[in-house]
Tab-separated table of C-alpha atoms and ligand atoms in Angstrom:
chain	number	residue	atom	x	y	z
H	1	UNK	CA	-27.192	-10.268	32.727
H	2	UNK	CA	-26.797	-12.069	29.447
H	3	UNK	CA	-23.754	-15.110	29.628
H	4	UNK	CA	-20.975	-13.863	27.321
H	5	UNK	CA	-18.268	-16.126	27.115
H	6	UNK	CA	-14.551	-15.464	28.335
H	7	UNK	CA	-15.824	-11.830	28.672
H	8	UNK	CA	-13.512	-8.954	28.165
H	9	UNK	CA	-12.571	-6.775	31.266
H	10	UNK	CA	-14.482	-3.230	31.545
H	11	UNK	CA	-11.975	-0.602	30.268
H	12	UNK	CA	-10.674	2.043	32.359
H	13	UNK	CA	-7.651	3.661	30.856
H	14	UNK	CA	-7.586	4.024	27.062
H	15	UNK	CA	-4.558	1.459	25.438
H	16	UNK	CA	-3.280	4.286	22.604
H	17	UNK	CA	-3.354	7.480	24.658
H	18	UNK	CA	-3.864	6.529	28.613
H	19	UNK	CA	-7.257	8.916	28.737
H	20	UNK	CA	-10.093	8.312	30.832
H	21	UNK	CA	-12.947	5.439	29.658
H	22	UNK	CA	-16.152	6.570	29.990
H	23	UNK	CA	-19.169	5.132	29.102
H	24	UNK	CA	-21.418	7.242	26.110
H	25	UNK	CA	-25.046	6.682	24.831
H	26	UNK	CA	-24.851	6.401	20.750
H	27	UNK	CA	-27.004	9.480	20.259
H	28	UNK	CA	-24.146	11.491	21.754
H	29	UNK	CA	-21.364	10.042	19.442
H	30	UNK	CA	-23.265	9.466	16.321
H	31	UNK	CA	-24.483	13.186	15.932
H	32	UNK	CA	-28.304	11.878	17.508
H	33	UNK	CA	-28.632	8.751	15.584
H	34	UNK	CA	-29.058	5.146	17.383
H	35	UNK	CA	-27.827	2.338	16.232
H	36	UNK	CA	-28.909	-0.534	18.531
H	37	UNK	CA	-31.203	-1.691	20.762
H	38	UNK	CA	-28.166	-1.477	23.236
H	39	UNK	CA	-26.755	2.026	22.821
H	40	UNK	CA	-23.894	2.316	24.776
H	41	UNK	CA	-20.257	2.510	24.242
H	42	UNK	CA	-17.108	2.484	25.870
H	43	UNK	CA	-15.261	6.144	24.569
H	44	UNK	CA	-11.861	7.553	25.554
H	45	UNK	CA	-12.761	11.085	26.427
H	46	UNK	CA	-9.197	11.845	24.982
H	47	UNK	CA	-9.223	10.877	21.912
H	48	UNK	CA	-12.519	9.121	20.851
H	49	UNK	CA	-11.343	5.583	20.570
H	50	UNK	CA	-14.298	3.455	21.361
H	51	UNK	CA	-16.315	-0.040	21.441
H	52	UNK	CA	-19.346	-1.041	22.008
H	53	UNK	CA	-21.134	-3.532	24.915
H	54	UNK	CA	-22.618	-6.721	23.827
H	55	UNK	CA	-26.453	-6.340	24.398
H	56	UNK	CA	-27.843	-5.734	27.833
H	57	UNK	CA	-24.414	-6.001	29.338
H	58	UNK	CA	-21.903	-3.942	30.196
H	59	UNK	CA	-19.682	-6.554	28.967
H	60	UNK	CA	-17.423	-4.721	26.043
H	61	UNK	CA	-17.334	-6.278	22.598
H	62	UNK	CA	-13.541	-6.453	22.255
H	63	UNK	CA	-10.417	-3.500	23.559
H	64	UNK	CA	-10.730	0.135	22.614
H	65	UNK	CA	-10.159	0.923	19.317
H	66	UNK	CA	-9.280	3.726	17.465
H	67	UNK	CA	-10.813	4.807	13.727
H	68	UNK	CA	-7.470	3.006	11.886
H	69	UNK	CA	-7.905	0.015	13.908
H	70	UNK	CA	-12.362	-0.047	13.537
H	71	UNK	CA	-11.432	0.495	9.711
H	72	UNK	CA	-9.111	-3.090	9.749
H	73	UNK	CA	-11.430	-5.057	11.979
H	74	UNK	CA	-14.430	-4.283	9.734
H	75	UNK	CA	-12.577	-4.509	6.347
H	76	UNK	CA	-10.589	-7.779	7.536
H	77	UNK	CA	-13.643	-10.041	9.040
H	78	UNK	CA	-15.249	-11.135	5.870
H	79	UNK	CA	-12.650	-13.062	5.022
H	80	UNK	CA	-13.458	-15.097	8.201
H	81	UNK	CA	-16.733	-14.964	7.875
H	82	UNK	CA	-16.990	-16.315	4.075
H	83	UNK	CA	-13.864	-19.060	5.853
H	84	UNK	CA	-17.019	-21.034	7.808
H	85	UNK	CA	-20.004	-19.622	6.191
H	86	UNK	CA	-18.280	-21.199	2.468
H	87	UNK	CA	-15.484	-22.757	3.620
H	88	UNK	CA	-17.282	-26.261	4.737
H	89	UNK	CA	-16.120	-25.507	8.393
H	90	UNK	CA	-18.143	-24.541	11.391
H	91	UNK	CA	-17.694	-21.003	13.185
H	92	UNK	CA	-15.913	-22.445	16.422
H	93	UNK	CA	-13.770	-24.683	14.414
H	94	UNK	CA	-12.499	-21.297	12.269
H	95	UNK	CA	-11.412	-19.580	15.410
H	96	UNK	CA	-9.496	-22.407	16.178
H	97	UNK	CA	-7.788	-22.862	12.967
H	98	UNK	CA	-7.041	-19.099	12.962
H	99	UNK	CA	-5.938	-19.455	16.840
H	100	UNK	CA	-3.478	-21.932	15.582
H	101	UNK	CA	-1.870	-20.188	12.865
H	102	UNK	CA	-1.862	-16.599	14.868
H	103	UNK	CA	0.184	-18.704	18.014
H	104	UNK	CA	-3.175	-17.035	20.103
H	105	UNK	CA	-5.525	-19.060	22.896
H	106	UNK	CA	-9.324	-19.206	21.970
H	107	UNK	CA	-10.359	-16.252	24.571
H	108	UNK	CA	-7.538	-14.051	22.541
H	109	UNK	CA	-8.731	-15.080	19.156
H	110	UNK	CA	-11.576	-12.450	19.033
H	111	UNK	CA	-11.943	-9.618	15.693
H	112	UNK	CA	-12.829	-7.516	18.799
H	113	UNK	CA	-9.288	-7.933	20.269
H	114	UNK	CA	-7.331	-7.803	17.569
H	115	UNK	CA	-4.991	-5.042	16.684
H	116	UNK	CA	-4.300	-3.388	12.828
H	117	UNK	CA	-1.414	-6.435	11.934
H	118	UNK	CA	-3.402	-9.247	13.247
H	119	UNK	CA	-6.268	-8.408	11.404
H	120	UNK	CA	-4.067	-7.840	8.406
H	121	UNK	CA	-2.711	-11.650	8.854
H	122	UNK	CA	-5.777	-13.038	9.784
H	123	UNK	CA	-7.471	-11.881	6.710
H	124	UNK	CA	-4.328	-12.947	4.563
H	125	UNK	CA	-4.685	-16.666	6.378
H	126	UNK	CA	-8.544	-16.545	5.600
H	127	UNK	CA	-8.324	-15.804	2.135
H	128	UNK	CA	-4.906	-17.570	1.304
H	129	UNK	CA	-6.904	-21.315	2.871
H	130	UNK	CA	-10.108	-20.485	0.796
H	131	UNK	CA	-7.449	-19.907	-2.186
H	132	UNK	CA	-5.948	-23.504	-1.381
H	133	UNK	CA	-9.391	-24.865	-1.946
H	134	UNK	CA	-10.885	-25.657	-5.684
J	201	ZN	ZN1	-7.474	7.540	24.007
């Protein structure tokens, strides 16, 4: 098994409705298609909140997560990412600027953890230090 660090427990009961986890192969979620060498997902046979496995693991990339809160992690990263990739700062140090300023630990400073409102305030952080700069 690959080494993932401060890995994120398996999910068994979904966090927004309290349905059943099971685990789904891509082809029967995304209408046939694959995505990844590593097709398998974590789904909530309730209501279809999901996440996916970090490669050759069963290891899950983050909590459950429904379509509002997929929509805010995806839409809200960037920010972080154009933080260390323009920002003159290295990845880990980021995360532990943003761990700061969100009052989190490392191992809960994770996109893959975080719900709608963090992302929301992390992005607003992200973009308000790369405002600060000239
Ligand atoms: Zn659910």
């Amino acid at each position: 098994m690959a080494r993932v660090r401060d890995p994120i427990p398996v999910p068994t009961e979904c966090p927004y409705c309290s349905g059943q986890v099971s685990i789904m192969h891509h082809r029967d979620i995304y209408d046939g298609r694959v995505f990844s060498d590593w097709p398998w997902m974590y789904v909530c046979d309730h209501c279809g909140a999901r996440v996916g496995m970090h490669p050759f693991t069963n290891i899950p990339l983050g909590t459950l997560a429904d379509e509002a809160t997929r929509v805010a992690r995806k839409n809200c990263k960037p920010a972080f990412e154009r933080l260390w990739q323009r920002g003159g700062m290295s990845r880990s140090d980021a995360y532990a600027w943003l761990a700061g300023k969100l009052g989190l630990t490392a191992a809960q400073c994770h996109w893959g953890l975080f719900d709608i409102e963090t992302c929301h305030r992390a992005r607003d952080l992200c973009a308000g230090l790369m405002g600060a700069r000239p």
